XYZ file of N, CA and C in Angstrom:
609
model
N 0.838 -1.196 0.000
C 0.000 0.000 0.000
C 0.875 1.250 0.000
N 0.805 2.355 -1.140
C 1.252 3.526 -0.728
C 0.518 4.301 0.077
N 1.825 5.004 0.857
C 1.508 5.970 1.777
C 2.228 7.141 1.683
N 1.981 8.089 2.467
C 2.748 9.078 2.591
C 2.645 9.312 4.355
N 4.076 9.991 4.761
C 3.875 9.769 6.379
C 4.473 11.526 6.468
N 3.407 11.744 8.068
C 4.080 13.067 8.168
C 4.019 13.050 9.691
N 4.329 14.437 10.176
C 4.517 14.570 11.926
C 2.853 15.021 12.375
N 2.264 14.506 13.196
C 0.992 14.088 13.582
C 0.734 15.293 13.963
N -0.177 16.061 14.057
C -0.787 17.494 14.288
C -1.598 17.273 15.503
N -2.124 18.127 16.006
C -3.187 18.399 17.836
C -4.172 17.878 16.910
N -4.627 17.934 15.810
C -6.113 18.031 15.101
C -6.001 16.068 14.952
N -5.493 15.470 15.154
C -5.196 14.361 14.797
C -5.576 13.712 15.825
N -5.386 13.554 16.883
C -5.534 13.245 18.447
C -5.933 12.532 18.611
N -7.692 13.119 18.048
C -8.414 12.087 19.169
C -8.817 10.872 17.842
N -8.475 11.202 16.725
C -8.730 10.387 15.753
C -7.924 9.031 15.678
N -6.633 9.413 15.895
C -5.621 8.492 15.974
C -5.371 7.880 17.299
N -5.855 8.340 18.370
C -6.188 7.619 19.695
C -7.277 6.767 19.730
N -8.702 6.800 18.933
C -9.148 6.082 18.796
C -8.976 4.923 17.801
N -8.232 4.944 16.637
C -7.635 3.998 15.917
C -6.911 3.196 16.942
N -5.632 4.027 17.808
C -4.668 2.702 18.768
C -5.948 1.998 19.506
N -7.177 2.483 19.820
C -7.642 1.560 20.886
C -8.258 0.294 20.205
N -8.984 0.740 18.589
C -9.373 -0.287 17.750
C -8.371 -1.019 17.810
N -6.807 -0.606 17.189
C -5.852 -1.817 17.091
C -5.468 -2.470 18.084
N -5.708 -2.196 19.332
C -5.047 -2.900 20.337
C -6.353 -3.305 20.782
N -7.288 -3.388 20.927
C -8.755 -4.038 22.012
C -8.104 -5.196 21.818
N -8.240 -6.215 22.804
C -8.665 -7.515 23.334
C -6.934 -8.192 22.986
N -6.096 -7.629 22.381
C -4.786 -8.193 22.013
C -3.964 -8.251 22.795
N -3.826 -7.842 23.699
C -2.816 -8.200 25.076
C -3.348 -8.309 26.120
N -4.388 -7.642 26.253
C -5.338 -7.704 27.492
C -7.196 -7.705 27.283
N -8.125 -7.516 27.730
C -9.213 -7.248 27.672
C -9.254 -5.968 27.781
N -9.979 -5.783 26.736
C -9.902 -4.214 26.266
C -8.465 -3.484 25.582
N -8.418 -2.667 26.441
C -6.739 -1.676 25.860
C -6.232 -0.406 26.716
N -5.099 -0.385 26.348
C -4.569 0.985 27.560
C -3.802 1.724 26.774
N -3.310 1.040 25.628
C -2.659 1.880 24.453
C -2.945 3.660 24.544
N -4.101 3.305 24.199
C -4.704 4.552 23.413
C -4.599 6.048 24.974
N -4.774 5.359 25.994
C -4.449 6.298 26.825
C -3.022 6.633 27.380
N -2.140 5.641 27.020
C -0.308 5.729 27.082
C -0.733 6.916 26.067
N -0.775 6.640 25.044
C -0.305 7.587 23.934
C -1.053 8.615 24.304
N -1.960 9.698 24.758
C -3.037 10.371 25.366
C -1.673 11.250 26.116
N -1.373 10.185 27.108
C -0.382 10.837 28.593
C 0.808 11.294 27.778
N 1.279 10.188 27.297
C 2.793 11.025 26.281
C 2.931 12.035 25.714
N 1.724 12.526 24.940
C 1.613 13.760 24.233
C 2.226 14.718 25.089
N 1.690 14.431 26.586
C 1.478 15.785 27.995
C 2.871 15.729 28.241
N 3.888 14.803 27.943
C 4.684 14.663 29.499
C 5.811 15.321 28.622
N 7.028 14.971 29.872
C 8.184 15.882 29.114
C 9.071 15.092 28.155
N 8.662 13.585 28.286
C 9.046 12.829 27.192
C 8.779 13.023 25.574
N 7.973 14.167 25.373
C 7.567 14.066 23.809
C 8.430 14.585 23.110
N 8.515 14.047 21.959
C 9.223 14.403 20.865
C 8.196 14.572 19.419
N 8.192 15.763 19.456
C 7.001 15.863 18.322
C 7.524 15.508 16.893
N 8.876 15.754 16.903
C 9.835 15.452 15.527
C 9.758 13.839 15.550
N 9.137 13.016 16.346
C 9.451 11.957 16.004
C 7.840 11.100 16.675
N 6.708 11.961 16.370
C 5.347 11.186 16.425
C 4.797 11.496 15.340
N 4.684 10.471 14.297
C 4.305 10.270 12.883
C 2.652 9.448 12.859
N 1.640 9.718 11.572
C 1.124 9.145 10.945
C 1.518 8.741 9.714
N 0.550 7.527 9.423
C 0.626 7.334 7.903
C -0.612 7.543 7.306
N -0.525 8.717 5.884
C -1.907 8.449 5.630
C -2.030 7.491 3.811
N -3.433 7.345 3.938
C -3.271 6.440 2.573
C -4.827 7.291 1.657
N -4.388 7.888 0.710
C -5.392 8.534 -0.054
C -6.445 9.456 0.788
N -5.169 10.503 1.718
C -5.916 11.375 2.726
C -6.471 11.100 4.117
N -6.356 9.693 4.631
C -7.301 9.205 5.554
C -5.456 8.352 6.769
N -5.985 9.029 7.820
C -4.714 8.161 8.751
C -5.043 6.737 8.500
N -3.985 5.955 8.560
C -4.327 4.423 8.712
C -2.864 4.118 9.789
N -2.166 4.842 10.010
C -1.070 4.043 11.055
C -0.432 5.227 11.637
N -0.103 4.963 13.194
C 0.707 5.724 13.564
C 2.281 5.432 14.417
N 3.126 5.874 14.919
C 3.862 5.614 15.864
C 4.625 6.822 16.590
N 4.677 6.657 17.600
C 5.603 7.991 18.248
C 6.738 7.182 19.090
N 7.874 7.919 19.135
C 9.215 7.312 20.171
C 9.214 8.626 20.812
N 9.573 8.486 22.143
C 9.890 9.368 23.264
C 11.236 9.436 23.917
N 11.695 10.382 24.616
C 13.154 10.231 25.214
C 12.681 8.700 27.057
N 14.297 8.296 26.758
C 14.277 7.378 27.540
C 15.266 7.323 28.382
N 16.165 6.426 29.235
C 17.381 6.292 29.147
C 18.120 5.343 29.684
N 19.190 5.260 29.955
C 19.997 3.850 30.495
C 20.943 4.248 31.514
N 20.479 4.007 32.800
C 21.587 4.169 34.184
C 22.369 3.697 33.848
N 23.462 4.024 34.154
C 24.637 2.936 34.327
C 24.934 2.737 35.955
N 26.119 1.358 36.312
C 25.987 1.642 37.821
C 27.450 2.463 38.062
N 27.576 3.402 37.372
C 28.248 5.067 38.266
C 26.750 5.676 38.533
N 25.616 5.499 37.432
C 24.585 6.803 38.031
C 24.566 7.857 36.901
N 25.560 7.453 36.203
C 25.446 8.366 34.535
C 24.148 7.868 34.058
N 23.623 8.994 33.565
C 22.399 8.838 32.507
C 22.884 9.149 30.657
N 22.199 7.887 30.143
C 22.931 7.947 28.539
C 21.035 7.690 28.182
N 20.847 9.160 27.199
C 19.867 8.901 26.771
C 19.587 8.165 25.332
N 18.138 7.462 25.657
C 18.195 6.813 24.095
C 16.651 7.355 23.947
N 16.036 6.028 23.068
C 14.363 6.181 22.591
C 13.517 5.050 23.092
N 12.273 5.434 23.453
C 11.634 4.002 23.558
C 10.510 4.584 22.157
N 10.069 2.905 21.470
C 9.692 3.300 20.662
C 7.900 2.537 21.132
N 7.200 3.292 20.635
C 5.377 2.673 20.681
C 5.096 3.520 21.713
N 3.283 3.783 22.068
C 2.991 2.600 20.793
C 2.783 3.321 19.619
N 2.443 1.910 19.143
C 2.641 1.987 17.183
C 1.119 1.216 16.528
N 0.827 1.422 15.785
C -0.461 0.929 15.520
C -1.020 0.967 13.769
N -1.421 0.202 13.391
C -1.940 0.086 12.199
C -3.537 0.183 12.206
N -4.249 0.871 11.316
C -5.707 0.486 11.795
C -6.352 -1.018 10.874
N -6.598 -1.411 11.843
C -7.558 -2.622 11.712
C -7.522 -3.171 10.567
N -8.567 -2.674 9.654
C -8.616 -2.902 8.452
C -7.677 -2.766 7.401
N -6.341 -2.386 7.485
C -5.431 -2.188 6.655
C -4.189 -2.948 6.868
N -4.224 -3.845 7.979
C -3.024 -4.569 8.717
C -2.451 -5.166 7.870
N -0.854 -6.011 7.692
C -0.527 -6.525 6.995
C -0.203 -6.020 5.551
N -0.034 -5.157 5.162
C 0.380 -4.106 4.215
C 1.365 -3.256 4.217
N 2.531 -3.586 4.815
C 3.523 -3.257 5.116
C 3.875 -1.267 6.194
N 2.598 -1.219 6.106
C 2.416 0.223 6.601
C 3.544 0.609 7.903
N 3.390 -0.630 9.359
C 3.765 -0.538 10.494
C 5.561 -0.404 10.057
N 5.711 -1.440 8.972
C 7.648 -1.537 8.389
C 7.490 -0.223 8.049
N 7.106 0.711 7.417
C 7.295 1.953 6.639
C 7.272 2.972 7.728
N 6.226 3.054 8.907
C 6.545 3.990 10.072
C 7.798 3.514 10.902
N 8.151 1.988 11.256
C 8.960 2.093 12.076
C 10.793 2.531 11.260
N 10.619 2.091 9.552
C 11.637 2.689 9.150
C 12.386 3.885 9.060
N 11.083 4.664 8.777
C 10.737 6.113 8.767
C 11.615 6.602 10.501
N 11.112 6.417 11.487
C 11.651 6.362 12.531
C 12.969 6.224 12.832
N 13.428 5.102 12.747
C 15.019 4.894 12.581
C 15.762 6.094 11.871
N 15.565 6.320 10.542
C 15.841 7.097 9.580
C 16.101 8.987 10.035
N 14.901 9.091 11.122
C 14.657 10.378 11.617
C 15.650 10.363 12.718
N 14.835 9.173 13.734
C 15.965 9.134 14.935
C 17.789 9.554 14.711
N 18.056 8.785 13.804
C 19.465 8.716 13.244
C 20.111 10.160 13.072
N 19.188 10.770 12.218
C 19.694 12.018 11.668
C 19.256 12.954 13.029
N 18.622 12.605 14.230
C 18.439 13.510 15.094
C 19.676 13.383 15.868
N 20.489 12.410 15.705
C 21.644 11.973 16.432
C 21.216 11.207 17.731
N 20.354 10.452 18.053
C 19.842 9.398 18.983
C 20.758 8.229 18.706
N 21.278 7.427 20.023
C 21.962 6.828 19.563
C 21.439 5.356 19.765
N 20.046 5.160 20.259
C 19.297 3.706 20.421
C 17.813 3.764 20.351
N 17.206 3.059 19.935
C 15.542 2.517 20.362
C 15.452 1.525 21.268
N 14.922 1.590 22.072
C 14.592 0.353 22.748
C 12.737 0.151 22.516
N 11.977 -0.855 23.205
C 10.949 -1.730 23.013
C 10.441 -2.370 23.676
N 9.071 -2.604 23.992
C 8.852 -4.094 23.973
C 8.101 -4.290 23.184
N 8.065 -5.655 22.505
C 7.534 -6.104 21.484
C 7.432 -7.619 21.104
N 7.096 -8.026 19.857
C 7.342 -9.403 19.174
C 8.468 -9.308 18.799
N 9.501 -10.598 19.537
C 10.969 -10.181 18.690
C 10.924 -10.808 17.481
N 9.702 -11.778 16.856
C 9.516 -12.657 15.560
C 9.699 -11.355 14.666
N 8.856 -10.151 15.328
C 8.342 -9.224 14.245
C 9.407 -7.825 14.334
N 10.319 -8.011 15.339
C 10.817 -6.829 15.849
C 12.291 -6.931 14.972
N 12.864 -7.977 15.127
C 14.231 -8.760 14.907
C 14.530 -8.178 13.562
N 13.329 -7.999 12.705
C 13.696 -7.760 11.248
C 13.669 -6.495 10.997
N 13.639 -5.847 11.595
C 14.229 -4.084 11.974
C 15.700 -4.056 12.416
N 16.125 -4.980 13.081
C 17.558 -5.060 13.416
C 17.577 -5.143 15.012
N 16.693 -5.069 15.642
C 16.308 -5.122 17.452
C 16.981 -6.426 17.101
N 17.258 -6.063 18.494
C 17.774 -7.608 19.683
C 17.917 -7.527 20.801
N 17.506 -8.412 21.255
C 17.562 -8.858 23.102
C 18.486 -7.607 23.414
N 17.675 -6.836 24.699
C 18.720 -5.753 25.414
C 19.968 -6.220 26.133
N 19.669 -7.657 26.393
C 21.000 -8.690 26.864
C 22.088 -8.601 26.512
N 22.137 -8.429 25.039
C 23.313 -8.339 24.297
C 24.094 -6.904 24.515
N 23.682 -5.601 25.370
C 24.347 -4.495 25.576
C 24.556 -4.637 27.035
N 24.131 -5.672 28.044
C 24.165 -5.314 29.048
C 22.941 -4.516 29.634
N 22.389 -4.483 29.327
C 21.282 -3.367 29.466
C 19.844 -4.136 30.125
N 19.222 -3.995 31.010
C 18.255 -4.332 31.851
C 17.061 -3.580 32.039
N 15.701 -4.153 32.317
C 15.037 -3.330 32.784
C 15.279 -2.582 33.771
N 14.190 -1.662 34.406
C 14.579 -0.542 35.444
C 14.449 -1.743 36.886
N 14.121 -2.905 36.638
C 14.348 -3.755 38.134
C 14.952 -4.825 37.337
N 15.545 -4.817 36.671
C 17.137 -5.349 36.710
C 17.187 -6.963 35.880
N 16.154 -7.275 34.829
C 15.502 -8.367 34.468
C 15.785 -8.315 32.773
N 15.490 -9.316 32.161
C 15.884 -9.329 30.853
C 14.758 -10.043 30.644
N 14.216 -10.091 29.421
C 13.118 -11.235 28.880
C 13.078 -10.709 27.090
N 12.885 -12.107 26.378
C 12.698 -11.864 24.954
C 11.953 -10.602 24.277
N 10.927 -10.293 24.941
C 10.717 -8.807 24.560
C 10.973 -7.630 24.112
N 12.072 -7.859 25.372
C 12.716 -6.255 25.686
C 14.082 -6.224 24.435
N 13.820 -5.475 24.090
C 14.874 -5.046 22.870
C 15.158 -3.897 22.787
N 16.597 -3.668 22.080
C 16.855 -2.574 21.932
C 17.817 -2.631 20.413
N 18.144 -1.214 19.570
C 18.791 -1.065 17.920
C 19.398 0.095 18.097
N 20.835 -0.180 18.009
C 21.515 0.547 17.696
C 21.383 1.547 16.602
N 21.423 2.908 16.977
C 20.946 3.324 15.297
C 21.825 3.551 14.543
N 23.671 3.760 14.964
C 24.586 3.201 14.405
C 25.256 2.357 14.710
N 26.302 1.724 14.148
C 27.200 0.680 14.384
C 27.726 1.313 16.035
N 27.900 0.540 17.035
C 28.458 0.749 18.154
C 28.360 1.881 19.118
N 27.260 2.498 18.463
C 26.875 3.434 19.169
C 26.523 3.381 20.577
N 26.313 1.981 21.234
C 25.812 1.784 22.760
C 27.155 1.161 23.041
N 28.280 1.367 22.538
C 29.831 0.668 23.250
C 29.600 1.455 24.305
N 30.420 0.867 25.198
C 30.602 1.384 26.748
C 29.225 1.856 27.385
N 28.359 1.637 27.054
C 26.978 2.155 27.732
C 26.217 0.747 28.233
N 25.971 0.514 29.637
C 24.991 -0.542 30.037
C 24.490 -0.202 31.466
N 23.795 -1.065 31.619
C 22.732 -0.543 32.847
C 21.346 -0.726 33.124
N 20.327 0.059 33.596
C 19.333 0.227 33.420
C 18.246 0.856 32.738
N 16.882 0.351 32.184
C 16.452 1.255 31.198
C 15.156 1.611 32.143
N 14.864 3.035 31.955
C 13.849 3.369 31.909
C 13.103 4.459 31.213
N 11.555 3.641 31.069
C 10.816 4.984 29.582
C 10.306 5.611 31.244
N 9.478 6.822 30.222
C 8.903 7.688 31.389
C 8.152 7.051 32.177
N 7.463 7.765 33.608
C 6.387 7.229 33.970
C 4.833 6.449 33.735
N 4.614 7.667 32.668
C 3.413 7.356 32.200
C 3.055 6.350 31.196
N 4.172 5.728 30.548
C 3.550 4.528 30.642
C 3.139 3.695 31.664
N 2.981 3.766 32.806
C 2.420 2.906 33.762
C 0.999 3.355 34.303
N 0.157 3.063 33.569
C -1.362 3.589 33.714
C -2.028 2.055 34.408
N -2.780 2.494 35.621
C -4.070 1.895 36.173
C -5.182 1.440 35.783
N -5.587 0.298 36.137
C -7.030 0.112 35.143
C -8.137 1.545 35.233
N -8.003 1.612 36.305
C -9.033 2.596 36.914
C -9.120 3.908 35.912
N -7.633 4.408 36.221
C -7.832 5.771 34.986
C -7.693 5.220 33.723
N -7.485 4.109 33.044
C -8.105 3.590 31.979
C -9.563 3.483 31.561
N -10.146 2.848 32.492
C -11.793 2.851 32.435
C -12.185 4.231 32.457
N -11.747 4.958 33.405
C -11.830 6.862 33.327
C -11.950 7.026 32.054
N -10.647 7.198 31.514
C -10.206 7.557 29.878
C -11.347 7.186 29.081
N -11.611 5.835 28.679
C -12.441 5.388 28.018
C -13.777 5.543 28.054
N -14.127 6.179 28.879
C -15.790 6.434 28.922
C -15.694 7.518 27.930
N -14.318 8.181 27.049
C -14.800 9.664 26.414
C -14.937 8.674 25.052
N -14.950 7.246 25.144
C -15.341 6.424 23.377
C -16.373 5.618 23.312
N -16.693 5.433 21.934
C -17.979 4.457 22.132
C -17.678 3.376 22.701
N -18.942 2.126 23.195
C -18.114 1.284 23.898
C -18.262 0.403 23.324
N -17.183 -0.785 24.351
C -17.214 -2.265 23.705
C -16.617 -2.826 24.413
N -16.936 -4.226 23.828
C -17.138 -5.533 25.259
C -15.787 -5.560 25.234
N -15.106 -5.792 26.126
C -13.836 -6.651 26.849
C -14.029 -8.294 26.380
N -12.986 -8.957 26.339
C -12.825 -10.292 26.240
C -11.546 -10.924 26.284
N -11.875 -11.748 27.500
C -10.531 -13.264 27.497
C -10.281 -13.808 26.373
N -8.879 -13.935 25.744
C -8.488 -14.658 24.441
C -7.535 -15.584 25.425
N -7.090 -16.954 23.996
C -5.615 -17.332 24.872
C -4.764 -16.865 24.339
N -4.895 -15.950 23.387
C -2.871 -15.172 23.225
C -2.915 -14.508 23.613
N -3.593 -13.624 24.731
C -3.330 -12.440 25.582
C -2.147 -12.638 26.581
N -1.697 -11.312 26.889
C -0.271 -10.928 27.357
C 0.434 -12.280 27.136
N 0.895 -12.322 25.507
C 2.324 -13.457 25.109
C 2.399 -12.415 24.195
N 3.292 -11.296 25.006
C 3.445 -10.298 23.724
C 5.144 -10.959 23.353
């Protein structure tokens, strides 16, 4: 599918917040929290507006993604900043059309030339790996309580750019949202049922 991708405008918002909640309902959890991460990020001091994109396809959004500032303790207590990237989202009906490869390339591409020197993630590493992510293991690099799991990834955006850098990662706060102010959030959309799957949280 062609697209064309640009930097996401205020007028976009609530359009493309309700797309992440379509793409994410019932896929990791019952219901979704996406759409209100991305809501809080806009606010916080993590945003990077140079680097929260749509894609549109014959005028109409169909995908978005934004990366935010992040960073990696080391144990002196130095802070080395990088990116966390998502969320990221395709809408529904257009999935599988290479759209999500074209924003997260697009990304890299920007990041790079902003002089960022990592993305990190969590994600599918089936689907992540072919961007060039890999296990944060391989830098030394840990969550913010000190854990590794297939998920967590991180991409150099040049060759060796994370030499001598390891530690701990952490994105901002606000990704860590409550059901409660989730259910809050969501009363401003139409509604819809929640449901138990069995591939929920095997992200």
């Amino acid at each position: 599918m062609k697209i064309t991708i640009r930097q996401e405008q205020e007028k976009d918002y609530a359009y493309v917040e309700n797309m992440t909640r379509e793409a994410f309902w019932d896929v990791y959890q019952p219901g979704a929290s996406e759409h209100f991460v991305l809501h809080k990020l806009r606010e916080a001091d993590c945003f990077i507006h140079e680097l929260d994109f749509v894609a549109e396809h014959k005028g109409k959004i169909v995908g978005h993604v934004i990366s935010t500032c992040a960073k990696v303790v080391d144990e002196q207590g130095e802070v080395h900043e990088i990116l966390c990237l998502g969320p990221i989202c395709v809408s529904p009906e257009v999935q599988g059309q290479s759209i999500g490869s074209q924003l997260i390339e697009h990304t890299k591409n920007v990041a790079r030339q902003m002089g960022f020197k990592a993305i990190a993630l969590l994600g599918n590493p089936s689907y992540y790996h072919r961007f060039g992510f890999v296990n944060a293991a391989q830098f030394h690099i840990t969550t913010h309580e000190g854990v590794n799991f297939d998920p967590f990834m991180i991409l150099e955006l040049t060759t060796g750019s994370l030499t001598g850098i390891s530690g701990k990662f952490y994105e901002d706060p606000v990704f860590f949202v409550t059901e409660e102010e989730t259910e809050e959030f969501d009363k401003a959309f139409p509604h819809k049922e929640k449901h138990v799957t069995d591939t929920q949280l095997s992200v």
